Coordinates of C-alpha atoms and ligand atoms in Angstrom, one line a residue:
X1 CA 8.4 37.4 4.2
X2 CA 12.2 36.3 4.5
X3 CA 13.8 35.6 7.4
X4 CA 17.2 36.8 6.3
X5 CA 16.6 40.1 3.8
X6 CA 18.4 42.8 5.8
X7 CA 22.0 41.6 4.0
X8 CA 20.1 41.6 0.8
X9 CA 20.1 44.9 -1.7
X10 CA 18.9 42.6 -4.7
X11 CA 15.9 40.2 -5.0
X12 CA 16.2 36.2 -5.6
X13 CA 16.2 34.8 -8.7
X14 CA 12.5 33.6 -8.9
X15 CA 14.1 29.4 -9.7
X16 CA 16.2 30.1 -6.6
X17 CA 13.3 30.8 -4.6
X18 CA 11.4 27.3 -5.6
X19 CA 14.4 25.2 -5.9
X20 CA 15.6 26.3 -2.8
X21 CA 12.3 26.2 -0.6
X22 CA 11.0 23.4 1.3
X23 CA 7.6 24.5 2.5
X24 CA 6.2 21.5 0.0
X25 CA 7.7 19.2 2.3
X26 CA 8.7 20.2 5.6
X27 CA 5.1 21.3 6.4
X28 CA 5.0 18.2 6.9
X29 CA 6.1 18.4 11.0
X30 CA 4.1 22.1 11.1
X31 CA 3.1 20.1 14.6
X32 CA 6.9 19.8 15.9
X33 CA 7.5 23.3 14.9
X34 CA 5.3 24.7 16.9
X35 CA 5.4 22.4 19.7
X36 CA 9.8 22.9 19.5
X37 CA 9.1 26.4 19.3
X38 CA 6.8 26.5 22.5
X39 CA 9.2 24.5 24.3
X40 CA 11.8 27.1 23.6
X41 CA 10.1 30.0 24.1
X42 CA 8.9 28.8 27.9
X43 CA 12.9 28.0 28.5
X44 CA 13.8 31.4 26.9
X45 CA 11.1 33.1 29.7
X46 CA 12.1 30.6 32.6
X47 CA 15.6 31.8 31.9
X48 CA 14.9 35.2 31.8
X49 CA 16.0 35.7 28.4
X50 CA 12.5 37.4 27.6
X51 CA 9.9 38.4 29.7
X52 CA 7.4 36.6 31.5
X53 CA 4.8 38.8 29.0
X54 CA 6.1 38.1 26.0
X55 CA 6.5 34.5 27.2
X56 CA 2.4 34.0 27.5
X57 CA 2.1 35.9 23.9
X58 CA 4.5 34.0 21.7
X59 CA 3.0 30.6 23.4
X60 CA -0.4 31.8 23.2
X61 CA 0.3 32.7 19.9
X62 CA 1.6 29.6 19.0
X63 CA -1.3 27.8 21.0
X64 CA -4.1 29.2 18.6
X65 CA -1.6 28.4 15.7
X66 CA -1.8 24.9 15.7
X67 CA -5.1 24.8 16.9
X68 CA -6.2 27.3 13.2
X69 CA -3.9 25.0 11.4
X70 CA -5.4 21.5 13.1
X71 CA -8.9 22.7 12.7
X72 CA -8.3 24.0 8.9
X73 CA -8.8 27.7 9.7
X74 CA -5.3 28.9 8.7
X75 CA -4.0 27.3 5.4
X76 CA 0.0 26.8 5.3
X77 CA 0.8 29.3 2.8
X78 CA 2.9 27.4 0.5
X79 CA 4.9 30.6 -0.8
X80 CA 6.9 30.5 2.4
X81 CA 10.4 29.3 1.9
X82 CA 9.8 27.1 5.0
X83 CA 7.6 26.1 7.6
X84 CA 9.9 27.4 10.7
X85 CA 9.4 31.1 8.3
X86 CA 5.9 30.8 8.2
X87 CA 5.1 29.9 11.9
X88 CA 7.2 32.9 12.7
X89 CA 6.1 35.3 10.0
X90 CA 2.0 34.3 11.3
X91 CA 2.9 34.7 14.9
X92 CA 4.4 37.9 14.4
X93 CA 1.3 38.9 12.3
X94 CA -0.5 38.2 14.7
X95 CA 1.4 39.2 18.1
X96 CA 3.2 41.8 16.8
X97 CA 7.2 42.1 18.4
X98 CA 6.9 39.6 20.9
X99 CA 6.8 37.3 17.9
X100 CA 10.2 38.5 16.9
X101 CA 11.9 37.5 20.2
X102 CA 11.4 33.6 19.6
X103 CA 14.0 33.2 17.9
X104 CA 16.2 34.7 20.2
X105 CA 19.3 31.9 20.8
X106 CA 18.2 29.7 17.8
X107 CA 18.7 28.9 13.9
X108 CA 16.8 27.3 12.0
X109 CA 19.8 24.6 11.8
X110 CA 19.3 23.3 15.3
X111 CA 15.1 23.6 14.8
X112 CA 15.2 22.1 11.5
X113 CA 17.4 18.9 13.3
X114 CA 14.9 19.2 16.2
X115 CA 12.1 18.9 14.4
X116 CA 13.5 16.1 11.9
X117 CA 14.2 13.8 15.0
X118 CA 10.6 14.5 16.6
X119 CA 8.6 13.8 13.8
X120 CA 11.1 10.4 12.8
X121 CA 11.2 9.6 16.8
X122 CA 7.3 9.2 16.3
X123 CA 7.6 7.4 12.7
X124 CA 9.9 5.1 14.0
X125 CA 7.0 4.4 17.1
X126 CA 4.4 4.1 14.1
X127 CA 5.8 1.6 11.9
X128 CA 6.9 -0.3 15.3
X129 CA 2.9 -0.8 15.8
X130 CA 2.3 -2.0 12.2
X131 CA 4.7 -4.4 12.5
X132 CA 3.7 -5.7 15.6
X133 CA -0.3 -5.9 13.9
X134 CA 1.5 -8.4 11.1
X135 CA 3.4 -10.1 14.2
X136 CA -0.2 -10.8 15.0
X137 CA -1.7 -11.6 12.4
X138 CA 1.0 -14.3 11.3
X139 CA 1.4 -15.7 15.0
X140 CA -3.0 -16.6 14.7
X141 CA -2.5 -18.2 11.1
X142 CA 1.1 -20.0 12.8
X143 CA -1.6 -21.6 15.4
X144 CA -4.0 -22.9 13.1
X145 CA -1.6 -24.5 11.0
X146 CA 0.3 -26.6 12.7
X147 CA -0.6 -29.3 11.0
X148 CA -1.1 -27.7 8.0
X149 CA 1.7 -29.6 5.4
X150 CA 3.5 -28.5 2.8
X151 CA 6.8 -29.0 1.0
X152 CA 9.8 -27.0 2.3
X153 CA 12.2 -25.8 -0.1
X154 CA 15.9 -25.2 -1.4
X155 CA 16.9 -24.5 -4.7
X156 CA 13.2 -23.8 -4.9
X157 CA 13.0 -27.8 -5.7
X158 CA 11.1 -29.6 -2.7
X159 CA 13.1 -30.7 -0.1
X160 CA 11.2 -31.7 3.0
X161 CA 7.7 -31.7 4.5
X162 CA 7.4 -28.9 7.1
X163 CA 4.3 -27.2 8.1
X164 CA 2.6 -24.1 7.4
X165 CA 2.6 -22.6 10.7
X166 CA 6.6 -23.5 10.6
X167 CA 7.1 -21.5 6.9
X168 CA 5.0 -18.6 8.9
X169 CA 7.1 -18.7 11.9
X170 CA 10.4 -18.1 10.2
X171 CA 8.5 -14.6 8.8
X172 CA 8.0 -14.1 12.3
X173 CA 11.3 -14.5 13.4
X174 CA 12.3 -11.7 10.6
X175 CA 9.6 -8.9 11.5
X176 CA 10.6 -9.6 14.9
X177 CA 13.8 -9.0 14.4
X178 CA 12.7 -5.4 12.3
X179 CA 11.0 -4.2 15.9
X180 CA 14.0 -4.3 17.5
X181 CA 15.9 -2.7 15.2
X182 CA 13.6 0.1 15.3
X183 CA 13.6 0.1 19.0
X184 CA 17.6 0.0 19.3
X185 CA 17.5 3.2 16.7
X186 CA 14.7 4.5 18.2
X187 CA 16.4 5.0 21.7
X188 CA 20.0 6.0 20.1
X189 CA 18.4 8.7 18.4
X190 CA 16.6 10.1 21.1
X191 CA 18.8 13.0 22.1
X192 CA 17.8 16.7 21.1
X193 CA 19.5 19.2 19.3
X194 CA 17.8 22.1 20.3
X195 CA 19.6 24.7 22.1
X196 CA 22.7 23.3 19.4
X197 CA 22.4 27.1 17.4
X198 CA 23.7 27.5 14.4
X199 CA 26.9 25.3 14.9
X200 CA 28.5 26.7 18.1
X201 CA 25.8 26.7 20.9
X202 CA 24.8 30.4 21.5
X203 CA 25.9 33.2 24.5
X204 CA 22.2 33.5 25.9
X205 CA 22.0 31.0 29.1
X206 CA 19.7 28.6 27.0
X207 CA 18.9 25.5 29.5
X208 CA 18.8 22.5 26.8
X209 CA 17.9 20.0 29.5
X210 CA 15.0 21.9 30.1
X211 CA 13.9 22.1 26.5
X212 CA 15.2 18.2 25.8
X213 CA 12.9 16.8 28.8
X214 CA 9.8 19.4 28.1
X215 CA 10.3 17.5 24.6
X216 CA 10.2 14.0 25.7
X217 CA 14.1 13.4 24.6
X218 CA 16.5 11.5 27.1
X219 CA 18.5 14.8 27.3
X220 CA 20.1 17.0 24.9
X221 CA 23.0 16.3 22.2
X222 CA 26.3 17.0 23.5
X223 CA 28.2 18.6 20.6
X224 CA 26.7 21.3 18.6
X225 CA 28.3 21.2 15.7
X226 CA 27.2 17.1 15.6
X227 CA 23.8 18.2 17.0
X228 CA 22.8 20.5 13.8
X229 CA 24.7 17.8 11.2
X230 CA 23.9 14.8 12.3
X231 CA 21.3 12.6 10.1
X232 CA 22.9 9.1 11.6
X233 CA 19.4 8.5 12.8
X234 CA 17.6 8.9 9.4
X235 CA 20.3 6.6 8.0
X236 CA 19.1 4.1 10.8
X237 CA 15.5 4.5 10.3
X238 CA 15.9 3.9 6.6
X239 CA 18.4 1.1 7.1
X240 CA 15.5 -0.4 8.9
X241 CA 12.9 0.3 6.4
X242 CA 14.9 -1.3 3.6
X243 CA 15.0 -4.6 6.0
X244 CA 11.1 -4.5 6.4
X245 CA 10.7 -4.0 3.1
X246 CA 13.2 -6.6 1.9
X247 CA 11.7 -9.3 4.0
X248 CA 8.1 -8.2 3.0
X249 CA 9.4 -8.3 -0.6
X250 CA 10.4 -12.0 0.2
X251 CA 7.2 -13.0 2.1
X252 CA 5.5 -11.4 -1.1
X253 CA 7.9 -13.5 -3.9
X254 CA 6.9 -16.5 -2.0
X255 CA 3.4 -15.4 -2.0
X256 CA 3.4 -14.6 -5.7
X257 CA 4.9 -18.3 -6.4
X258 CA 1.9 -19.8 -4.2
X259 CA -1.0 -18.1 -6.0
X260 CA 0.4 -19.5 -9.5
X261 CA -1.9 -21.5 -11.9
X262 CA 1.2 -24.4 -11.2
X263 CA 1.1 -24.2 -7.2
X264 CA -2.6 -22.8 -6.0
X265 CA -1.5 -23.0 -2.5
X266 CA -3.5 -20.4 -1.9
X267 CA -6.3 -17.9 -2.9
X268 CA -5.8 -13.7 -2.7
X269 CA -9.1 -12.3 -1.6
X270 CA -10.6 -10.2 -4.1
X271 CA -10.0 -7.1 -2.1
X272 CA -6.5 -7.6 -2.3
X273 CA -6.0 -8.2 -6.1
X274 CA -7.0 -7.0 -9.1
X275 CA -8.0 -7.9 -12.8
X276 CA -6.7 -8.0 -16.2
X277 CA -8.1 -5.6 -19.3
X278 CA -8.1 -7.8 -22.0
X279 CA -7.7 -11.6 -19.9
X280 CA -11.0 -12.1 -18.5
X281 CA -9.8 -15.1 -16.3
X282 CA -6.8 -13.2 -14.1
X283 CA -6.7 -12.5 -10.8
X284 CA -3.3 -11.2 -10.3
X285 CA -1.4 -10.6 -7.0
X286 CA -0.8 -6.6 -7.3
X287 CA -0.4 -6.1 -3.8
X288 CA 2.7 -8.6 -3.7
X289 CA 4.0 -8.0 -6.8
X290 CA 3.9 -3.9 -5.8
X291 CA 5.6 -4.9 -2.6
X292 CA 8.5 -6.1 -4.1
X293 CA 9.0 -3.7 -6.5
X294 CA 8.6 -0.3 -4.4
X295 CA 11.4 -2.4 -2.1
X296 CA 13.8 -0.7 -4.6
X297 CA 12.6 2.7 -3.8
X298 CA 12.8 2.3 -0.3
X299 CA 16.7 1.7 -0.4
X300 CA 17.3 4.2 -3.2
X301 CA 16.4 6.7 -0.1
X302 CA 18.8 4.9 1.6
X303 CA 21.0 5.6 -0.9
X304 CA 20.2 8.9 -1.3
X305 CA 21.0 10.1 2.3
X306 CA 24.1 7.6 2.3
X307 CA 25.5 9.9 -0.3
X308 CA 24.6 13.0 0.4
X309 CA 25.9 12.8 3.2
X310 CA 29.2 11.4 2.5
X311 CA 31.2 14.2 1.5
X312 CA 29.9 16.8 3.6
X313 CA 31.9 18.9 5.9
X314 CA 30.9 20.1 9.1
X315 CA 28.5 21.7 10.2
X316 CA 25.0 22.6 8.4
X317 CA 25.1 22.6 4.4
X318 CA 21.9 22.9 2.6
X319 CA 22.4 19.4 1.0
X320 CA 21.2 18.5 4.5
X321 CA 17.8 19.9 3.2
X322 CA 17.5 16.6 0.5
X323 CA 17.1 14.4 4.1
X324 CA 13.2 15.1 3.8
X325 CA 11.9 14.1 0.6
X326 CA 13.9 10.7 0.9
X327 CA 13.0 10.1 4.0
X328 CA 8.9 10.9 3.7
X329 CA 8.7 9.0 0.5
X330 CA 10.4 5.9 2.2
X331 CA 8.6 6.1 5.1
X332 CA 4.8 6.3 3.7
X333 CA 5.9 3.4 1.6
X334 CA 7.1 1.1 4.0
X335 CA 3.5 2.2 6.4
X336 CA 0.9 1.6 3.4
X337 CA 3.2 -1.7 2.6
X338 CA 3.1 -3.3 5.7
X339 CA -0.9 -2.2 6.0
X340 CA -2.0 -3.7 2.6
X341 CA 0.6 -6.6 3.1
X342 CA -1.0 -7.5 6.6
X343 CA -4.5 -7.0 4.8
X344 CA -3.8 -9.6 2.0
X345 CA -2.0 -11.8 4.6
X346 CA -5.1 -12.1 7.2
X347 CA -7.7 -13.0 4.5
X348 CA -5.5 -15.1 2.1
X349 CA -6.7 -18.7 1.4
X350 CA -4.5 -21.5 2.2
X351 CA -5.5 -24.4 0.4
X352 CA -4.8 -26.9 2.8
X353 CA -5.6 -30.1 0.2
X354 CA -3.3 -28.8 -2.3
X355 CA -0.1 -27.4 -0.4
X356 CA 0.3 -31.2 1.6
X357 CA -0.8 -33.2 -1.8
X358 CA 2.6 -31.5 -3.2
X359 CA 4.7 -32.2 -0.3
X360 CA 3.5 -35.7 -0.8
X361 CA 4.1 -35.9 -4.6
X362 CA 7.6 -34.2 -4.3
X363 CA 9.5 -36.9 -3.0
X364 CA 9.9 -34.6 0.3
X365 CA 9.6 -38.1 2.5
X366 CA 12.7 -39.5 0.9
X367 CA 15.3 -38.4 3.0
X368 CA 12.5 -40.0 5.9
X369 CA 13.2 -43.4 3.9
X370 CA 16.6 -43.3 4.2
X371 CA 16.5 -42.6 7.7
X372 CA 14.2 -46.0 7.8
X373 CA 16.3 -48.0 6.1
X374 CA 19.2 -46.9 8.7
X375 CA 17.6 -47.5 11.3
X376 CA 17.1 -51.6 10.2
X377 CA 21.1 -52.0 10.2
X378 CA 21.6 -50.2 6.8
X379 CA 24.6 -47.8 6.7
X380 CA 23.1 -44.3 5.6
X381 CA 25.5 -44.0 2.4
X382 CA 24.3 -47.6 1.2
X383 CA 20.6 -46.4 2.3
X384 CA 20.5 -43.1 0.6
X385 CA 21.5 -45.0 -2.7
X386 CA 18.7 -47.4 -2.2
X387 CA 16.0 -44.2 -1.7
X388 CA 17.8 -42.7 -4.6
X389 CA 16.8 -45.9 -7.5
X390 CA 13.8 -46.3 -5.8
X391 CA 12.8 -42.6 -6.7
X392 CA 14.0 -43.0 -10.1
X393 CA 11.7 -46.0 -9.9
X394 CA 8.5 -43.9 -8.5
X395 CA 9.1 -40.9 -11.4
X396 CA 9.4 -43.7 -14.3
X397 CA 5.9 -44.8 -12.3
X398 CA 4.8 -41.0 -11.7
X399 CA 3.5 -42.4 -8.4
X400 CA 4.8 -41.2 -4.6
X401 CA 6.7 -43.3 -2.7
X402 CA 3.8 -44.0 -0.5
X403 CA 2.0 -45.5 -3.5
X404 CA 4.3 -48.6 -3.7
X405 CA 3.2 -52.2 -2.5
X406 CA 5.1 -53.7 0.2
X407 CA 6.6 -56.3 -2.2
X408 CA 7.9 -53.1 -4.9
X409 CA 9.6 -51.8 -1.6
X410 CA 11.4 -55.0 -1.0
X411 CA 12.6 -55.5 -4.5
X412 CA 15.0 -52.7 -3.5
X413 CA 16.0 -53.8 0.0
X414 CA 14.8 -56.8 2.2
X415 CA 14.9 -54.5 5.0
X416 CA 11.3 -52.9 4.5
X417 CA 8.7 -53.5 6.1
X418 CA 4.8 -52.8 6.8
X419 CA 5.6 -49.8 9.2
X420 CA 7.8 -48.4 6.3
X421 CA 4.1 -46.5 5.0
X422 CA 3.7 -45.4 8.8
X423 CA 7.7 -43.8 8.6
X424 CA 7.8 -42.1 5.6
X425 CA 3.9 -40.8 6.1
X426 CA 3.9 -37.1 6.3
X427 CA 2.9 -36.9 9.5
X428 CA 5.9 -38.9 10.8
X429 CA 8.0 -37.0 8.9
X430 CA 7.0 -33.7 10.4
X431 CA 6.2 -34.8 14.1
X432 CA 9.4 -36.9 14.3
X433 CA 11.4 -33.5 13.6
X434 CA 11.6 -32.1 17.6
X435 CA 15.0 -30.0 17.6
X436 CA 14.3 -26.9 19.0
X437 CA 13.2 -24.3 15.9
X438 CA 11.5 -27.4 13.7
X439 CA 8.8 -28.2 12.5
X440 CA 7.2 -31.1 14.6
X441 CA 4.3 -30.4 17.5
X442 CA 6.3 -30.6 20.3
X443 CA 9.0 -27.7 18.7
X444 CA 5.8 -26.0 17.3
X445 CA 4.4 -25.4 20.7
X446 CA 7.5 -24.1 22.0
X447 CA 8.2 -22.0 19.4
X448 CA 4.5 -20.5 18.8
X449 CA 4.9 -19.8 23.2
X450 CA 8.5 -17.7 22.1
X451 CA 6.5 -15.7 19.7
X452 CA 3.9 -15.1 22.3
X453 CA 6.5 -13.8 24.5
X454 CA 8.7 -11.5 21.9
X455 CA 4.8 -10.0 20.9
X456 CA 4.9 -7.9 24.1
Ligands
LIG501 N1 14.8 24.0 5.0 C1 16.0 23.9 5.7 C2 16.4 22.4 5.8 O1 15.5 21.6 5.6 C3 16.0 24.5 7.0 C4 17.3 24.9 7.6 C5 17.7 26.2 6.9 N2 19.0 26.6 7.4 C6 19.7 27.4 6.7 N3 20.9 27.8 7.2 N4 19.4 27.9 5.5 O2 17.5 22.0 6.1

């Protein structure tokens, strides 16, 4: 049944009807329909706008409503043009004219807006938890690495040794970041729209505090025209979503690199990877790989609403409609990403061995050397050419620079001596590295403490 036939002599074209319903979709939030719609329909009666009667019916009506719906006993009929029309058209059915009175005051502008920002208000909480699960799982792997070494990198080229639980803690630091982005959006979006009509409020005495609180909002929006258009908030979430996803697209590059035949840093449990048809031997990082490349979906819905909202004049346009689709697709993307991701993180394989044998063969100590060299009188410019022909030296050898004898070392400079293997070990050349946010114990500690703290 339509919501809107009285104007109507002629009926819709039949591709009107499906290209211009949403029911697919916006069943989605049946739960903040009703629960919008009970909060209105208690303010209409507490007002005085309908009786105290109809008031029990239409909520009563409503009660059993969600409880059919939630207990699979009434199916959302999916020829509806939207949910808001089929909640009404089945409490009508089944109340009879009180049903026809909750509407009284309201489009389906401000309750399509209202439910919208419920349903993202509690998304936004969602992927706030998930996030904070992979905070946790990366802070437990941080502690039992911290003397886990590996090479650090830039230009993808080793650069210097750092540790595990450091390379970890910088993911943290991003993810972190994420929550409180989502927090931030999360309270400037918490404002309702309800009581916002079709554009221009409405001349019943609707009390939108009343309906805002009994809704869990902060209060209601303060312009209605802005209270039935706006999709700011969406734009936030989705801004946020591309972030999460771009840093787990990093994380998962990284992670991709790791598990290659060249690096084996670390081993995907077979839950978390899959095989090859025809190459009996692979074991290929899916997960990762899949991670990166839905990223791109994620900010084409960021896209999308960017645009379509772009050129639209006030107040409602139907264009306002696309907001769902976008949004739903983005947001079950970034939820199953961040659950598989955290899955394939907590039972990866770091293969300790490997990851601080390459820090070692990667020259990653040479900047260590230097640093030696200046501290026996040797001006750093004269000390990192030194380093530099005694590397040359090592990769003509294809040895490390801890593989020298004493006596190689000194056919370079007179300077070196014995405790030149105990300085450019790479031990001493993480622990020696204290300044707040690297890699040595003492900055460890302090740092795994701040992630403690930013965790709750
Ligand atoms: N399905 C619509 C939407 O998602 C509901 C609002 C319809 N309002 C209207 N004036 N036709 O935006």
């Amino acid at each position: 049944m339509k919501l809107w036939g009285g104007r109507f002599t002629g009926e819709t074209n039949e591709l009107v009807a499906k290209y211009n319903s949403s029911i697919t979709f916006d069943s989605r939030f049946w739960r903040e329909d009703i629960k919008g719609s009970m909060a209105h329909a208690l303010m209409l009666g507490n007002q005085g706008i309908i009786t105290h009667e109809e008031t029990e019916l239409i909520h009563k009506g409503l009660t059993d409503i969600y409880n059919d719906i939630e207990a699979g006993r009434l199916e959302i009929d999916m020829t509806a043009e939207d949910i808001h029309s089929f909640v009404e058209a089945t409490l009508t059915e089944r109340i009879g004219d009180a049903g026809k009175k909750l509407h009284t005051g309201r489009s389906r502008n401000d309750q399509v807006a209202l439910d919208m920002r419920m349903y993202s208000r509690n998304a936004a909480t969602e992927i706030g938890k998930k996030l904070k699960k992979l905070l946790t799982t990366i802070l437990s792997i941080m502690k039992e690495n911290t003397e886990t070494y590996m090479p650090g990198f830039t230009h993808l080229q080793k650069a210097q040794p750092v540790t595990l639980a450091h390379h970890l803690g910088a993911y943290f630091e991003m993810f972190s970041r994420d929550r409180s982005r989502l927090k931030d959006a999360r309270e400037r979006m918490n404002y309702s729209p309800l009581g916002s009509g079709a554009l221009a409020g409405t001349t019943y005495p609707l009390d939108r505090e009343m309906t805002a609180k009994a809704l869990d909002f902060y209060g209601p929006t303060e312009n209605s025209m802005d209270g039935v258009s706006d999709r700011d908030y969406l734009i936030e979430l989705l801004s946020c979503f591309s972030m999460i996803m771009m840093h787990l697209s990093r994380f998962s590059e990284e992670i991709i690199i790791w598990n290659t035949n060249e690096y084996r840093f670390i081993e995907i449990d077979d839950a978390y990877s899959t095989g090859s048809s025809i190459m009996p031997q692979k074991k290929n990082p899916d997960i990762a790989e899949l991670v990166r490349g839905k990223t791109g979906r994620v900010y084409g819905s960021l896209i999308t609403l960017l645009t379509a909202l772009k050129g639209l004049p006030l107040a409602y346009n139907k264009d306002l409609q696309e907001d769902k689709e976008a949004f739903f697709d983005a947001l079950d993307t970034v939820s199953d990403s961040i659950t598989l991701f955290d899955g394939m993180l907590s039972t990866l394989t770091f293969n300790k061995e490997v990851m601080a044998q390459s820090a070692k063969n990667g020259f990653t100590n040479a900047t260590d050397a230097a640093d030696y060299l200046v501290v026996h009188g040797i001006p750093f410019r004269d000390a990192h050419g030194i380093i530099g022909r005694l590397v040359l030296y090592c990769i003509d050898k294809n040895c490390a620079l801890d593989d020298l004898s004493l006596d190689e070392f000194k056919q370079f400079s007179p300077a070196f001596e014995q405790d030149i293997y105990e300085a450019i070990s790479l031990k001493t050349c993480v622990e020696k590295r204290n300044t707040i946010g690297a890699p040595g114990m003492q900055a460890i500690e302090r740092m795994i403490a701040h992630c403690e703290e930013a965790l709750y």
